[in-house]
Every structure is written in C-alpha cells, then in structure tokens.
Amino acid sequence: MEDLKTQFEAFLNEATRLRDNYASALRLLVGLETEYISSLDFEGLSKILEVHKGRIDYIVGSVHHVNEIPIDINVDTYQRCLDNIPLPAHATDSTEPEQGRERLGIFLETYFDAQFELLSKFHPEIIGHIDLCRLYTPDLRLRDFPRAWEKLERNIKFAVDYGALFEANAAALRKGWRTAYPGEDVAEVNLNTAPYL
C-alpha cells in the first residue's frame, strides 16, 4: 500500500508540474479512477480528495468488485464471485441452472447498488464502464433481469441529472465484445422511462 501511495503522489506531483508549466498553451486535467471494494475505499478516497483538493480535477467512478471479489481479472475469479453469492431461501430447492440464474441476478443487482453508492457519495464526473459486470457474458441481456435493469436505469438517470459523462471504452473489443462499453442495450436506455430513486 505504501508503494501505491508513493506512486500516486509522484503521479500527482508530475501532473501538477506539467499542468502549471503548460497552462498558457493547454488545459491539462488531472483525474483518478475509483474503486469500491469495501467502505474503506470510500474513506480512503474521501481522504485523498481532501488532502489533494485543487489538484484533482475529475473522478472516473468505476466498480471492479462485487462482495469484495474482483470481477474483471479472469473468468475463474468472476465465477468464484458468482459462486459466492448467497442464494435466498426460496431458491435453495431449485435446479442448478435456476440457482445459477438467481445468483447472476443478485450479482448484477449488487454491482449496480455498489455503483449507485459510489455515484451518490462522490458524484464522479465520468462513469467508467457502467456495465463491466457482464464482461465475461457480453451477450447477456440486462433487460432479462428486471430488478437489475431498474437499478441500472436508476444509476444512469442519477448520473445524467448531476451532469456526469459516460465512458465509451474500447477495451471491451479486445476482450471479445462486439461493441465498446457500454453495450448497445445500455447505450440506448430511454431516460424518459427510467426510474429515479
């Protein structure tokens, strides 16, 4: 952790130096990408933003973990995350495919709830890969999970209302998607029908 802190401080120092040196020629914005593994991350981000007030121009609000397990490292880790989603009592007697679908739905809802917590607390200027939760299932139709879809729409509407931008990330193409993040269904969300809180 100390090495990461030192590296981040060096980044901010250099970015601030470059911003100041080239201020007459260009406007250089300095930002950081968030993480939300546990509440400790929110505490840490709050401290960073307080200590470096005026040095950080924007935040990219991203979530890469669900229930403290990374979801974008590899398929095995993603599957471990899904397997660790506790099933509600009504699903314990269902078939294995039904349990898998139930876990996937809870996983998606948990992801979008974590994302909403991040949006609510920090109002990041840019929303990073809003649908990273389906990295390894790019053809997954989020609308097939109505509770998760409603939470996604809530997040989009909330972010739009406070003026956030949404990242279009081509890394998804490298990872086997046919489109960049966000997927087509997310990019086409109709804000006129999206719920809000």
Short mmCIF file of C-alpha atoms in Angstrom, two decimals, residues 3-190:
data_model
loop_
_atom_site.label_atom_id
_atom_site.label_comp_id
_atom_site.label_asym_id
_atom_site.label_seq_id
_atom_site.Cartn_x
_atom_site.Cartn_y
_atom_site.Cartn_z
CA ASP A 3 4.32 1.80 -2.69
CA LEU A 4 0.96 2.62 -4.30
CA LYS A 5 0.66 5.76 -2.19
CA THR A 6 4.16 6.84 -3.18
CA GLN A 7 3.43 6.15 -6.85
CA PHE A 8 0.19 8.12 -6.71
CA GLU A 9 1.91 11.07 -5.01
CA ALA A 10 4.59 11.04 -7.72
CA PHE A 11 1.88 10.99 -10.41
CA LEU A 12 0.07 13.94 -8.85
CA ASN A 13 3.29 15.90 -8.42
CA GLU A 14 4.29 15.37 -12.05
CA ALA A 15 0.79 16.03 -13.37
CA THR A 16 0.56 19.25 -11.36
CA ARG A 17 4.02 20.32 -12.57
CA LEU A 18 3.03 19.71 -16.21
CA ARG A 19 -0.33 21.45 -15.75
CA ASP A 20 1.41 24.51 -14.30
CA ASN A 21 4.21 24.56 -16.89
CA TYR A 22 1.88 24.34 -19.88
CA ALA A 23 -1.03 26.37 -18.51
CA SER A 24 -0.59 29.09 -21.15
CA ALA A 25 -0.70 26.58 -24.02
CA LEU A 26 -3.26 23.97 -22.94
CA ARG A 27 -5.60 22.94 -20.21
CA LEU A 28 -4.40 19.71 -18.63
CA LEU A 29 -6.92 17.93 -16.42
CA VAL A 30 -5.76 15.56 -13.70
CA GLY A 31 -8.03 12.74 -12.64
CA LEU A 32 -8.21 9.44 -10.86
CA GLU A 33 -10.28 6.29 -11.17
CA THR A 34 -12.12 5.00 -8.15
CA GLU A 35 -12.55 1.56 -6.72
CA TYR A 36 -15.17 0.24 -4.37
CA ILE A 37 -14.20 -2.98 -2.66
CA SER A 38 -15.43 -2.04 0.81
CA SER A 39 -16.33 1.05 2.82
CA LEU A 40 -12.60 1.53 3.46
CA ASP A 41 -12.24 2.59 -0.18
CA PHE A 42 -14.75 5.39 0.30
CA GLU A 43 -12.91 6.54 3.40
CA GLY A 44 -9.61 6.43 1.53
CA LEU A 45 -10.99 8.32 -1.47
CA SER A 46 -12.50 10.97 0.79
CA LYS A 47 -9.11 11.50 2.43
CA ILE A 48 -7.29 11.66 -0.93
CA LEU A 49 -9.75 14.24 -2.26
CA GLU A 50 -9.43 16.30 0.91
CA VAL A 51 -5.62 16.17 1.06
CA HIS A 52 -5.25 16.92 -2.66
CA LYS A 53 -8.06 19.44 -3.03
CA GLY A 54 -7.39 21.59 -6.09
CA ARG A 55 -5.01 19.07 -7.63
CA ILE A 56 -7.62 16.55 -8.84
CA ASP A 57 -9.98 17.87 -11.49
CA TYR A 58 -12.21 14.88 -12.05
CA ILE A 59 -13.06 11.38 -10.92
CA VAL A 60 -13.78 8.34 -13.08
CA GLY A 61 -16.27 6.38 -10.98
CA SER A 62 -15.73 2.68 -11.53
CA VAL A 63 -16.59 -0.56 -9.78
CA HIS A 64 -14.43 -3.66 -10.32
CA HIS A 65 -15.50 -5.82 -7.35
CA VAL A 66 -18.67 -7.45 -6.08
CA ASN A 67 -18.75 -8.66 -2.49
CA GLU A 68 -15.04 -7.80 -2.30
CA ILE A 69 -14.12 -10.20 -5.14
CA PRO A 70 -12.64 -8.77 -8.37
CA ILE A 71 -14.88 -9.39 -11.38
CA ASP A 72 -12.61 -8.42 -14.27
CA ILE A 73 -9.33 -10.25 -13.70
CA ASN A 74 -10.21 -13.58 -15.33
CA VAL A 75 -13.13 -15.93 -15.84
CA ASP A 76 -12.20 -18.11 -12.86
CA THR A 77 -12.26 -15.20 -10.43
CA TYR A 78 -15.52 -13.93 -11.92
CA GLN A 79 -17.02 -17.42 -11.49
CA ARG A 80 -15.76 -17.57 -7.90
CA CYS A 81 -17.58 -14.31 -7.26
CA LEU A 82 -20.81 -15.74 -8.69
CA ASP A 83 -20.42 -18.97 -6.73
CA ASN A 84 -20.07 -16.95 -3.51
CA ILE A 85 -23.37 -15.13 -3.97
CA PRO A 86 -25.68 -16.50 -1.26
CA LEU A 87 -28.98 -17.82 -2.51
CA PRO A 88 -32.23 -16.70 -0.94
CA ALA A 89 -34.20 -19.41 0.85
CA HIS A 90 -36.77 -19.72 -1.96
CA ALA A 91 -34.04 -20.71 -4.45
CA THR A 92 -32.23 -23.42 -2.50
CA ASP A 93 -34.52 -26.19 -3.75
CA SER A 94 -34.43 -25.12 -7.41
CA THR A 95 -32.38 -26.72 -10.18
CA GLU A 96 -28.73 -25.86 -10.68
CA PRO A 97 -29.43 -23.72 -13.79
CA GLU A 98 -32.18 -21.87 -11.90
CA GLN A 99 -29.80 -21.28 -8.99
CA GLY A 100 -27.16 -20.01 -11.42
CA ARG A 101 -29.64 -17.55 -12.92
CA GLU A 102 -30.73 -16.43 -9.44
CA ARG A 103 -27.10 -15.85 -8.43
CA LEU A 104 -26.44 -13.92 -11.64
CA GLY A 105 -29.42 -11.66 -10.98
CA ILE A 106 -28.27 -10.97 -7.41
CA PHE A 107 -24.73 -10.36 -8.69
CA LEU A 108 -25.98 -7.77 -11.20
CA GLU A 109 -28.14 -6.05 -8.60
CA THR A 110 -25.26 -5.94 -6.13
CA TYR A 111 -22.98 -4.43 -8.78
CA PHE A 112 -25.46 -1.69 -9.67
CA ASP A 113 -26.18 -0.96 -5.99
CA ALA A 114 -22.44 -0.55 -5.31
CA GLN A 115 -22.20 1.69 -8.34
CA PHE A 116 -25.09 3.80 -7.04
CA GLU A 117 -23.40 4.18 -3.66
CA LEU A 118 -20.31 5.46 -5.44
CA LEU A 119 -22.33 7.86 -7.58
CA SER A 120 -24.32 9.13 -4.61
CA LYS A 121 -21.30 9.77 -2.40
CA PHE A 122 -18.81 11.25 -4.88
CA HIS A 123 -20.73 12.37 -7.99
CA PRO A 124 -17.88 11.27 -10.30
CA GLU A 125 -17.66 13.39 -13.42
CA ILE A 126 -17.18 10.30 -15.60
CA ILE A 127 -18.86 6.93 -15.14
CA GLY A 128 -16.39 4.18 -16.03
CA HIS A 129 -17.52 1.05 -17.88
CA ILE A 130 -21.03 1.14 -16.46
CA ASP A 131 -21.76 -2.46 -17.47
CA LEU A 132 -18.43 -4.11 -16.61
CA CYS A 133 -20.49 -6.59 -14.62
CA ARG A 134 -21.13 -8.55 -17.81
CA LEU A 135 -17.54 -8.58 -19.04
CA TYR A 136 -17.50 -12.36 -19.42
CA THR A 137 -21.10 -12.55 -20.63
CA PRO A 138 -21.17 -9.79 -23.28
CA ASP A 139 -24.32 -11.14 -24.94
CA LEU A 140 -26.22 -11.08 -21.64
CA ARG A 141 -29.39 -9.03 -21.99
CA LEU A 142 -29.60 -6.97 -18.84
CA ARG A 143 -33.31 -6.39 -19.52
CA ASP A 144 -33.81 -10.11 -18.84
CA PHE A 145 -33.11 -9.27 -15.18
CA PRO A 146 -35.79 -6.65 -14.42
CA ARG A 147 -34.60 -5.72 -10.91
CA ALA A 148 -31.02 -5.26 -12.12
CA TRP A 149 -32.20 -3.32 -15.19
CA GLU A 150 -34.21 -0.96 -13.00
CA LYS A 151 -31.14 -0.31 -10.86
CA LEU A 152 -29.04 0.34 -13.97
CA GLU A 153 -31.61 2.83 -15.26
CA ARG A 154 -31.70 4.48 -11.83
CA ASN A 155 -27.91 4.89 -11.94
CA ILE A 156 -27.92 6.34 -15.44
CA LYS A 157 -30.68 8.81 -14.63
CA PHE A 158 -28.99 9.87 -11.40
CA ALA A 159 -25.65 10.43 -13.17
CA VAL A 160 -27.26 12.33 -16.05
CA ASP A 161 -29.17 14.53 -13.60
CA TYR A 162 -26.00 15.71 -11.89
CA GLY A 163 -24.15 16.11 -15.22
CA ALA A 164 -21.87 13.07 -15.46
CA LEU A 165 -20.38 11.79 -18.69
CA PHE A 166 -20.21 8.09 -19.57
CA GLU A 167 -17.02 6.42 -20.68
CA ALA A 168 -17.02 4.67 -24.04
CA ASN A 169 -14.27 2.10 -23.52
CA ALA A 170 -12.85 0.15 -26.44
CA ALA A 171 -11.12 -2.34 -24.11
CA ALA A 172 -14.31 -4.38 -24.40
CA LEU A 173 -13.46 -5.08 -28.06
CA ARG A 174 -10.12 -6.54 -27.03
CA LYS A 175 -11.97 -8.73 -24.54
CA GLY A 176 -14.33 -10.28 -27.08
CA TRP A 177 -17.25 -7.86 -27.18
CA ARG A 178 -18.84 -6.76 -30.45
CA THR A 179 -19.12 -3.21 -29.10
CA ALA A 180 -17.29 -0.97 -26.68
CA TYR A 181 -18.54 -0.47 -23.13
CA PRO A 182 -21.36 0.26 -22.67
CA GLY A 183 -23.21 -2.45 -24.59
CA GLU A 184 -25.88 -1.44 -27.10
CA ASP A 185 -28.81 -2.01 -24.74
CA VAL A 186 -27.27 0.25 -22.10
CA ALA A 187 -26.32 2.91 -24.64
CA GLU A 188 -29.96 3.01 -25.77
CA VAL A 189 -31.56 3.49 -22.33
CA ASN A 190 -34.55 5.81 -22.62
#
